[in-house]
Backbone as JSON Lines, residues from 0, in Angstrom:
{"i":0,"aa":"S","n":[8.1,-2.97,4.27],"ca":[7.36,-1.79,3.81],"c":[6.23,-1.46,4.79]}
{"i":1,"aa":"E","n":[5.88,-0.2,4.82],"ca":[4.83,0.25,5.73],"c":[3.48,-0.35,5.37]}
{"i":2,"aa":"S","n":[2.66,-0.56,6.38],"ca":[1.3,-1.03,6.1],"c":[0.5,0.12,5.48]}
{"i":3,"aa":"L","n":[-0.61,-0.24,4.84],"ca":[-1.48,0.77,4.24],"c":[-1.96,1.76,5.3]}
{"i":4,"aa":"I","n":[-2.21,1.23,6.5],"ca":[-2.71,2.09,7.58],"c":[-1.62,3.07,8.03]}
{"i":5,"aa":"E","n":[-0.41,2.57,8.21],"ca":[0.69,3.46,8.62],"c":[0.94,4.53,7.56]}
{"i":6,"aa":"S","n":[0.91,4.13,6.3],"ca":[1.13,5.09,5.22],"c":[0.04,6.16,5.21]}
{"i":7,"aa":"T","n":[-1.2,5.73,5.44],"ca":[-2.32,6.69,5.46],"c":[-2.18,7.66,6.62]}
{"i":8,"aa":"I","n":[-1.75,7.15,7.77],"ca":[-1.57,8.03,8.93],"c":[-0.45,9.03,8.67]}
{"i":9,"aa":"D","n":[0.61,8.58,7.99],"ca":[1.67,9.5,7.59],"c":[1.12,10.61,6.68]}
{"i":10,"aa":"L","n":[0.26,10.21,5.74],"ca":[-0.29,11.17,4.78],"c":[-1.24,12.17,5.43]}
{"i":11,"aa":"Y","n":[-2.04,11.69,6.38],"ca":[-3.13,12.52,6.91],"c":[-2.94,13.02,8.33]}
{"i":12,"aa":"G","n":[-1.84,12.63,8.96],"ca":[-1.59,13.05,10.34],"c":[-1.65,14.55,10.52]}
{"i":13,"aa":"F","n":[-1.02,15.26,9.61],"ca":[-0.93,16.72,9.74],"c":[-2.29,17.37,9.49]}
{"i":14,"aa":"I","n":[-3.01,16.88,8.48],"ca":[-4.33,17.42,8.15],"c":[-5.28,17.21,9.33]}
{"i":15,"aa":"A","n":[-5.22,16.02,9.92],"ca":[-6.07,15.73,11.08],"c":[-5.72,16.66,12.24]}
{"i":16,"aa":"E","n":[-4.43,16.8,12.49],"ca":[-3.94,17.65,13.58],"c":[-4.44,19.09,13.41]}
{"i":17,"aa":"E","n":[-4.37,19.59,12.17],"ca":[-4.83,20.95,11.89],"c":[-6.29,21.13,12.21]}
{"i":18,"aa":"K","n":[-7.09,20.07,12.03],"ca":[-8.52,20.13,12.31],"c":[-8.83,19.7,13.75]}
{"i":19,"aa":"K","n":[-7.77,19.5,14.54],"ca":[-7.91,19.03,15.93],"c":[-8.68,17.71,16.01]}
{"i":20,"aa":"I","n":[-8.34,16.82,15.08],"ca":[-8.92,15.49,15.06],"c":[-7.81,14.49,15.36]}
{"i":21,"aa":"K","n":[-8.13,13.55,16.24],"ca":[-7.16,12.53,16.61],"c":[-7.27,11.37,15.63]}
{"i":22,"aa":"L","n":[-6.15,11.0,15.02],"ca":[-6.11,9.89,14.08],"c":[-5.46,8.71,14.78]}
{"i":23,"aa":"V","n":[-6.22,7.63,14.96],"ca":[-5.76,6.51,15.78],"c":[-5.74,5.23,14.96]}
{"i":24,"aa":"S","n":[-4.67,4.44,15.15],"ca":[-4.58,3.16,14.47],"c":[-4.76,2.03,15.49]}
{"i":25,"aa":"K","n":[-5.69,1.1,15.19],"ca":[-5.86,-0.08,16.04],"c":[-5.69,-1.3,15.16]}
{"i":26,"aa":"Q","n":[-4.45,-1.77,15.05],"ca":[-4.21,-2.92,14.19],"c":[-4.22,-4.19,15.03]}
{"i":27,"aa":"K","n":[-5.41,-4.81,15.12],"ca":[-5.53,-6.04,15.91],"c":[-4.78,-7.17,15.24]}
{"i":28,"aa":"E","n":[-5.04,-7.31,13.95],"ca":[-4.33,-8.33,13.2],"c":[-4.07,-7.81,11.8]}
{"i":29,"aa":"N","n":[-2.83,-7.93,11.35],"ca":[-2.5,-7.47,10.02],"c":[-2.68,-8.59,9.01]}
{"i":30,"aa":"F","n":[-2.88,-8.22,7.77],"ca":[-3.03,-9.22,6.71],"c":[-2.52,-8.62,5.42]}
{"i":31,"aa":"N","n":[-2.23,-9.48,4.47],"ca":[-1.76,-9.01,3.17],"c":[-2.85,-9.13,2.13]}
{"i":32,"aa":"V","n":[-2.95,-8.11,1.31],"ca":[-3.86,-8.16,0.16],"c":[-2.96,-8.09,-1.06]}
{"i":33,"aa":"S","n":[-3.09,-9.08,-1.95],"ca":[-2.25,-9.01,-3.14],"c":[-2.95,-8.1,-4.14]}
{"i":34,"aa":"G","n":[-2.18,-7.22,-4.75],"ca":[-2.78,-6.3,-5.7],"c":[-1.95,-5.05,-5.83]}
{"i":35,"aa":"D","n":[-2.58,-4.03,-6.36],"ca":[-1.92,-2.77,-6.65],"c":[-1.87,-1.91,-5.4]}
{"i":36,"aa":"R","n":[-0.67,-1.82,-4.8],"ca":[-0.53,-1.1,-3.54],"c":[-1.0,0.35,-3.63]}
{"i":37,"aa":"T","n":[-0.68,1.01,-4.75],"ca":[-1.06,2.42,-4.91],"c":[-2.57,2.58,-4.87]}
{"i":38,"aa":"R","n":[-3.26,1.67,-5.56],"ca":[-4.72,1.71,-5.59],"c":[-5.32,1.4,-4.22]}
{"i":39,"aa":"L","n":[-4.75,0.4,-3.55],"ca":[-5.26,0.03,-2.23],"c":[-5.04,1.15,-1.21]}
{"i":40,"aa":"L","n":[-3.9,1.82,-1.35],"ca":[-3.62,2.96,-0.48],"c":[-4.64,4.07,-0.74]}
{"i":41,"aa":"Q","n":[-5.01,4.23,-2.02],"ca":[-6.02,5.22,-2.39],"c":[-7.34,4.95,-1.68]}
{"i":42,"aa":"V","n":[-7.69,3.67,-1.55],"ca":[-8.94,3.28,-0.89],"c":[-8.93,3.75,0.57]}
{"i":43,"aa":"V","n":[-7.88,3.37,1.3],"ca":[-7.82,3.7,2.73],"c":[-7.71,5.21,2.9]}
{"i":44,"aa":"A","n":[-6.87,5.84,2.07],"ca":[-6.67,7.28,2.16],"c":[-7.97,8.04,1.89]}
{"i":45,"aa":"N","n":[-8.72,7.57,0.91],"ca":[-9.97,8.24,0.55],"c":[-10.98,8.16,1.71]}
{"i":46,"aa":"L","n":[-11.06,6.99,2.33],"ca":[-11.99,6.83,3.46],"c":[-11.58,7.71,4.64]}
{"i":47,"aa":"V","n":[-10.27,7.79,4.88],"ca":[-9.78,8.63,5.98],"c":[-9.99,10.11,5.65]}
{"i":48,"aa":"D","n":[-9.74,10.48,4.41],"ca":[-9.95,11.85,3.97],"c":[-11.4,12.28,4.22]}
{"i":49,"aa":"N","n":[-12.35,11.43,3.81],"ca":[-13.77,11.73,4.03],"c":[-14.09,11.81,5.52]}
{"i":50,"aa":"A","n":[-13.54,10.88,6.29],"ca":[-13.82,10.85,7.73],"c":[-13.37,12.15,8.38]}
{"i":51,"aa":"I","n":[-12.18,12.61,8.0],"ca":[-11.65,13.85,8.57],"c":[-12.52,15.04,8.13]}
{"i":52,"aa":"K","n":[-12.88,15.04,6.85],"ca":[-13.67,16.13,6.27],"c":[-15.0,16.3,6.99]}
{"i":53,"aa":"Y","n":[-15.62,15.18,7.38],"ca":[-16.97,15.24,7.95],"c":[-16.98,15.13,9.47]}
{"i":54,"aa":"S","n":[-15.81,15.23,10.09],"ca":[-15.76,15.11,11.55],"c":[-15.59,16.46,12.2]}
{"i":55,"aa":"P","n":[-16.31,16.69,13.3],"ca":[-16.11,17.95,14.03],"c":[-14.79,17.95,14.8]}
{"i":56,"aa":"E","n":[-14.3,19.14,15.11],"ca":[-13.07,19.28,15.91],"c":[-13.21,18.5,17.21]}
{"i":57,"aa":"G","n":[-12.07,17.98,17.67],"ca":[-12.05,17.32,18.97],"c":[-12.53,15.88,18.95]}
{"i":58,"aa":"T","n":[-12.83,15.35,17.76],"ca":[-13.27,13.96,17.7],"c":[-12.12,13.07,17.22]}
{"i":59,"aa":"T","n":[-12.38,11.78,17.17],"ca":[-11.36,10.8,16.8],"c":[-11.78,10.05,15.54]}
{"i":60,"aa":"V","n":[-10.81,9.83,14.66],"ca":[-11.01,8.94,13.53],"c":[-10.11,7.74,13.76]}
{"i":61,"aa":"T","n":[-10.69,6.55,13.75],"ca":[-9.94,5.33,14.04],"c":[-9.87,4.46,12.8]}
{"i":62,"aa":"I","n":[-8.65,3.95,12.53],"ca":[-8.47,2.99,11.43],"c":[-8.12,1.65,12.09]}
{"i":63,"aa":"E","n":[-8.94,0.66,11.84],"ca":[-8.71,-0.66,12.45],"c":[-8.42,-1.69,11.37]}
{"i":64,"aa":"S","n":[-7.59,-2.67,11.74],"ca":[-7.47,-3.83,10.85],"c":[-7.63,-5.08,11.71]}
{"i":65,"aa":"D","n":[-8.3,-6.06,11.13],"ca":[-8.55,-7.3,11.86],"c":[-8.8,-8.41,10.84]}
{"i":66,"aa":"V","n":[-8.69,-9.64,11.31],"ca":[-9.0,-10.79,10.47],"c":[-10.04,-11.63,11.18]}
{"i":67,"aa":"S","n":[-11.09,-11.99,10.46],"ca":[-12.16,-12.79,11.05],"c":[-12.68,-13.74,9.98]}
{"i":68,"aa":"N","n":[-12.72,-15.04,10.29],"ca":[-13.21,-16.05,9.33],"c":[-12.59,-15.91,7.93]}
{"i":69,"aa":"N","n":[-11.25,-15.82,7.89],"ca":[-10.52,-15.71,6.62],"c":[-10.86,-14.47,5.81]}
{"i":70,"aa":"V","n":[-11.38,-13.45,6.5],"ca":[-11.65,-12.18,5.85],"c":[-10.85,-11.1,6.57]}
{"i":71,"aa":"G","n":[-10.04,-10.37,5.78],"ca":[-9.31,-9.24,6.34],"c":[-10.18,-8.01,6.25]}
{"i":72,"aa":"I","n":[-10.26,-7.27,7.35],"ca":[-11.15,-6.11,7.4],"c":[-10.36,-4.86,7.79]}
{"i":73,"aa":"I","n":[-10.52,-3.81,7.01],"ca":[-9.99,-2.5,7.4],"c":[-11.21,-1.61,7.59]}
{"i":74,"aa":"S","n":[-11.33,-1.01,8.78],"ca":[-12.46,-0.13,9.06],"c":[-11.97,1.26,9.38]}
{"i":75,"aa":"V","n":[-12.7,2.24,8.87],"ca":[-12.44,3.65,9.18],"c":[-13.68,4.16,9.9]}
{"i":76,"aa":"I","n":[-13.49,4.52,11.17],"ca":[-14.61,4.86,12.04],"c":[-14.5,6.32,12.46]}
{"i":77,"aa":"D","n":[-15.56,7.07,12.23],"ca":[-15.53,8.48,12.61],"c":[-16.63,8.8,13.62]}
{"i":78,"aa":"E","n":[-16.57,9.99,14.17],"ca":[-17.56,10.45,15.16],"c":[-18.28,11.68,14.61]}
{"i":79,"aa":"G","n":[-18.5,11.68,13.3],"ca":[-19.18,12.8,12.65],"c":[-20.68,12.71,12.83]}
{"i":80,"aa":"S","n":[-21.41,13.37,11.93],"ca":[-22.87,13.42,12.09],"c":[-23.57,12.21,11.49]}
{"i":81,"aa":"G","n":[-22.79,11.29,10.92],"ca":[-23.38,10.07,10.4],"c":[-24.01,10.27,9.04]}
{"i":82,"aa":"I","n":[-24.41,9.19,8.43],"ca":[-25.03,9.23,7.11],"c":[-26.44,8.65,7.27]}
{"i":83,"aa":"P","n":[-27.46,9.44,6.93],"ca":[-28.82,8.93,7.08],"c":[-29.01,7.64,6.29]}
{"i":84,"aa":"E","n":[-29.78,6.72,6.86],"ca":[-29.96,5.41,6.23],"c":[-30.44,5.55,4.79]}
{"i":85,"aa":"S","n":[-31.29,6.53,4.54],"ca":[-31.84,6.73,3.2],"c":[-30.76,7.06,2.18]}
{"i":86,"aa":"E","n":[-29.61,7.57,2.65],"ca":[-28.56,7.97,1.72],"c":[-27.44,6.93,1.62]}
{"i":87,"aa":"R","n":[-27.47,5.91,2.48],"ca":[-26.34,4.99,2.54],"c":[-26.11,4.19,1.27]}
{"i":88,"aa":"I","n":[-27.17,3.96,0.5],"ca":[-27.0,3.24,-0.76],"c":[-26.46,4.21,-1.82]}
{"i":89,"aa":"R","n":[-26.97,5.43,-1.8],"ca":[-26.66,6.4,-2.86],"c":[-25.24,6.95,-2.79]}
{"i":90,"aa":"I","n":[-24.61,6.92,-1.63],"ca":[-23.26,7.5,-1.53],"c":[-22.24,6.82,-2.43]}
{"i":91,"aa":"W","n":[-22.56,5.61,-2.91],"ca":[-21.61,4.87,-3.77],"c":[-21.75,5.28,-5.23]}
{"i":92,"aa":"E","n":[-22.79,6.07,-5.54],"ca":[-22.99,6.48,-6.94],"c":[-21.94,7.5,-7.34]}
{"i":93,"aa":"R","n":[-21.57,7.45,-8.61],"ca":[-20.6,8.4,-9.11],"c":[-21.15,9.81,-8.99]}
{"i":94,"aa":"L","n":[-20.32,10.71,-8.45],"ca":[-20.66,12.13,-8.3],"c":[-21.78,12.41,-7.31]}
{"i":95,"aa":"Y","n":[-22.25,11.4,-6.6],"ca":[-23.28,11.67,-5.59],"c":[-22.67,12.52,-4.49]}
{"i":96,"aa":"R","n":[-23.47,13.43,-3.95],"ca":[-22.99,14.33,-2.93],"c":[-24.0,14.41,-1.8]}
{"i":97,"aa":"M","n":[-23.52,14.35,-0.57],"ca":[-24.42,14.55,0.56],"c":[-25.02,15.93,0.42]}
{"i":98,"aa":"D","n":[-26.16,16.18,1.07],"ca":[-26.77,17.5,0.89],"c":[-25.83,18.62,1.33]}
{"i":99,"aa":"A","n":[-26.04,19.76,0.75],"ca":[-25.1,20.87,0.88],"c":[-24.9,21.33,2.32]}
{"i":100,"aa":"S","n":[-25.86,21.03,3.18],"ca":[-25.72,21.49,4.57],"c":[-24.53,20.83,5.26]}
{"i":101,"aa":"R","n":[-24.11,19.67,4.74],"ca":[-22.99,18.99,5.37],"c":[-21.66,19.58,4.93]}
{"i":102,"aa":"S","n":[-21.52,19.79,3.63],"ca":[-20.23,20.26,3.15],"c":[-20.33,20.58,1.68]}
{"i":103,"aa":"S","n":[-19.46,21.45,1.21],"ca":[-19.47,21.75,-0.22],"c":[-18.65,20.72,-0.97]}
{"i":104,"aa":"A","n":[-17.77,20.02,-0.26],"ca":[-16.94,19.01,-0.92],"c":[-17.75,17.73,-1.09]}
{"i":105,"aa":"G","n":[-17.63,17.11,-2.24],"ca":[-18.43,15.92,-2.51],"c":[-17.78,14.65,-2.02]}
{"i":106,"aa":"L","n":[-18.58,13.75,-1.49],"ca":[-18.12,12.41,-1.15],"c":[-18.14,11.53,-2.4]}
{"i":107,"aa":"G","n":[-19.03,11.86,-3.32],"ca":[-19.48,10.91,-4.32],"c":[-18.43,10.21,-5.14]}
{"i":108,"aa":"L","n":[-17.66,10.98,-5.92],"ca":[-16.71,10.37,-6.83],"c":[-15.76,9.47,-6.08]}
{"i":109,"aa":"G","n":[-15.3,9.94,-4.94],"ca":[-14.37,9.17,-4.15],"c":[-14.89,7.8,-3.81]}
{"i":110,"aa":"L","n":[-16.14,7.73,-3.36],"ca":[-16.65,6.44,-2.9],"c":[-16.95,5.49,-4.06]}
{"i":111,"aa":"S","n":[-17.35,6.01,-5.22],"ca":[-17.58,5.1,-6.34],"c":[-16.25,4.51,-6.79]}
{"i":112,"aa":"L","n":[-15.18,5.32,-6.71],"ca":[-13.84,4.84,-7.06],"c":[-13.36,3.82,-6.03]}
{"i":113,"aa":"V","n":[-13.57,4.11,-4.76],"ca":[-13.21,3.18,-3.68],"c":[-13.85,1.82,-3.94]}
{"i":114,"aa":"K","n":[-15.15,1.84,-4.23],"ca":[-15.88,0.59,-4.45],"c":[-15.31,-0.18,-5.64]}
{"i":115,"aa":"A","n":[-15.02,0.55,-6.73],"ca":[-14.49,-0.1,-7.94],"c":[-13.14,-0.76,-7.66]}
{"i":116,"aa":"I","n":[-12.26,-0.07,-6.95],"ca":[-10.93,-0.62,-6.65],"c":[-11.05,-1.84,-5.75]}
{"i":117,"aa":"V","n":[-11.87,-1.73,-4.71],"ca":[-12.04,-2.84,-3.77],"c":[-12.59,-4.07,-4.49]}
{"i":118,"aa":"Q","n":[-13.59,-3.87,-5.34],"ca":[-14.18,-5.0,-6.06],"c":[-13.2,-5.61,-7.05]}
{"i":119,"aa":"A","n":[-12.36,-4.78,-7.64],"ca":[-11.34,-5.28,-8.56],"c":[-10.33,-6.18,-7.84]}
{"i":120,"aa":"H","n":[-10.2,-5.98,-6.52],"ca":[-9.3,-6.81,-5.71],"c":[-10.05,-7.94,-4.99]}
{"i":121,"aa":"G","n":[-11.26,-8.21,-5.45],"ca":[-12.03,-9.33,-4.9],"c":[-12.67,-9.05,-3.56]}
{"i":122,"aa":"G","n":[-12.75,-7.77,-3.19],"ca":[-13.29,-7.42,-1.89],"c":[-14.65,-6.76,-1.96]}
{"i":123,"aa":"S","n":[-15.11,-6.3,-0.8],"ca":[-16.38,-5.59,-0.73],"c":[-16.23,-4.44,0.26]}
{"i":124,"aa":"V","n":[-17.11,-3.46,0.17],"ca":[-17.04,-2.32,1.07],"c":[-18.46,-1.95,1.48]}
{"i":125,"aa":"D","n":[-18.64,-1.62,2.75],"ca":[-19.95,-1.15,3.16],"c":[-19.82,-0.14,4.29]}
{"i":126,"aa":"V","n":[-20.94,0.49,4.6],"ca":[-20.95,1.5,5.65],"c":[-22.06,1.18,6.63]}
{"i":127,"aa":"T","n":[-21.77,1.36,7.91],"ca":[-22.78,1.16,8.93],"c":[-22.76,2.36,9.86]}
{"i":128,"aa":"A","n":[-23.84,2.54,10.58],"ca":[-23.87,3.61,11.57],"c":[-22.99,3.18,12.73]}
{"i":129,"aa":"N","n":[-22.28,4.14,13.29],"ca":[-21.4,3.86,14.43],"c":[-22.1,4.4,15.67]}
{"i":130,"aa":"G","n":[-22.97,3.59,16.25],"ca":[-23.74,4.07,17.4],"c":[-24.64,5.2,16.96]}
{"i":131,"aa":"S","n":[-24.82,6.2,17.81],"ca":[-25.73,7.31,17.48],"c":[-25.02,8.37,16.66]}
{"i":132,"aa":"T","n":[-23.68,8.38,16.71],"ca":[-22.95,9.37,15.92],"c":[-21.92,8.68,15.07]}
{"i":133,"aa":"G","n":[-21.71,9.23,13.91],"ca":[-20.6,8.77,13.09],"c":[-20.94,7.59,12.21]}
{"i":134,"aa":"S","n":[-19.94,7.22,11.43],"ca":[-20.07,6.14,10.46],"c":[-18.86,5.23,10.57]}
{"i":135,"aa":"S","n":[-19.06,4.0,10.16],"ca":[-17.97,3.04,10.08],"c":[-17.96,2.46,8.67]}
{"i":136,"aa":"F","n":[-16.89,2.78,7.92],"ca":[-16.72,2.21,6.59],"c":[-15.81,1.01,6.72]}
{"i":137,"aa":"S","n":[-16.25,-0.15,6.23],"ca":[-15.44,-1.36,6.32],"c":[-15.16,-1.92,4.94]}
{"i":138,"aa":"V","n":[-13.86,-2.19,4.72],"ca":[-13.42,-2.81,3.47],"c":[-13.01,-4.23,3.83]}
{"i":139,"aa":"K","n":[-13.53,-5.21,3.08],"ca":[-13.24,-6.63,3.4],"c":[-12.62,-7.33,2.21]}
{"i":140,"aa":"F","n":[-11.55,-8.07,2.51],"ca":[-10.86,-8.83,1.48],"c":[-10.71,-10.28,1.92]}
{"i":141,"aa":"P","n":[-10.88,-11.24,1.01],"ca":[-10.58,-12.63,1.37],"c":[-9.07,-12.77,1.59]}
{"i":142,"aa":"V","n":[-8.67,-13.45,2.65],"ca":[-7.22,-13.62,2.89],"c":[-6.87,-15.1,2.99]}
């Protein structure tokens, strides 16, 4: 069966292409997460959906998978305008929305759901700044 990353790229390849965004997969090391595949796919798809939504044309969204110290990590890295540090805690709240200047579509519900699914599978999720531009969302599971 296809990996979660391959399935997500199948789902979002066309949407990314329409926005002139390059969707790239860097699978350094694959790992298995036991659990509900549909829900786990929702997690990766949601992060990619947000990354595409908040990325300017001509940029790249990268989905990486790696294993480090018995932790499997899937990261979705974008080159958008980033998330101010003051908002990084609040984006996980239900229905929270970045200020309207960024977009009319809300990040909020999606990320609270992402967090709930990941935690239900024994994992964790966080966001870091990706250099001066963009964000990196990382989902970590014990493997």
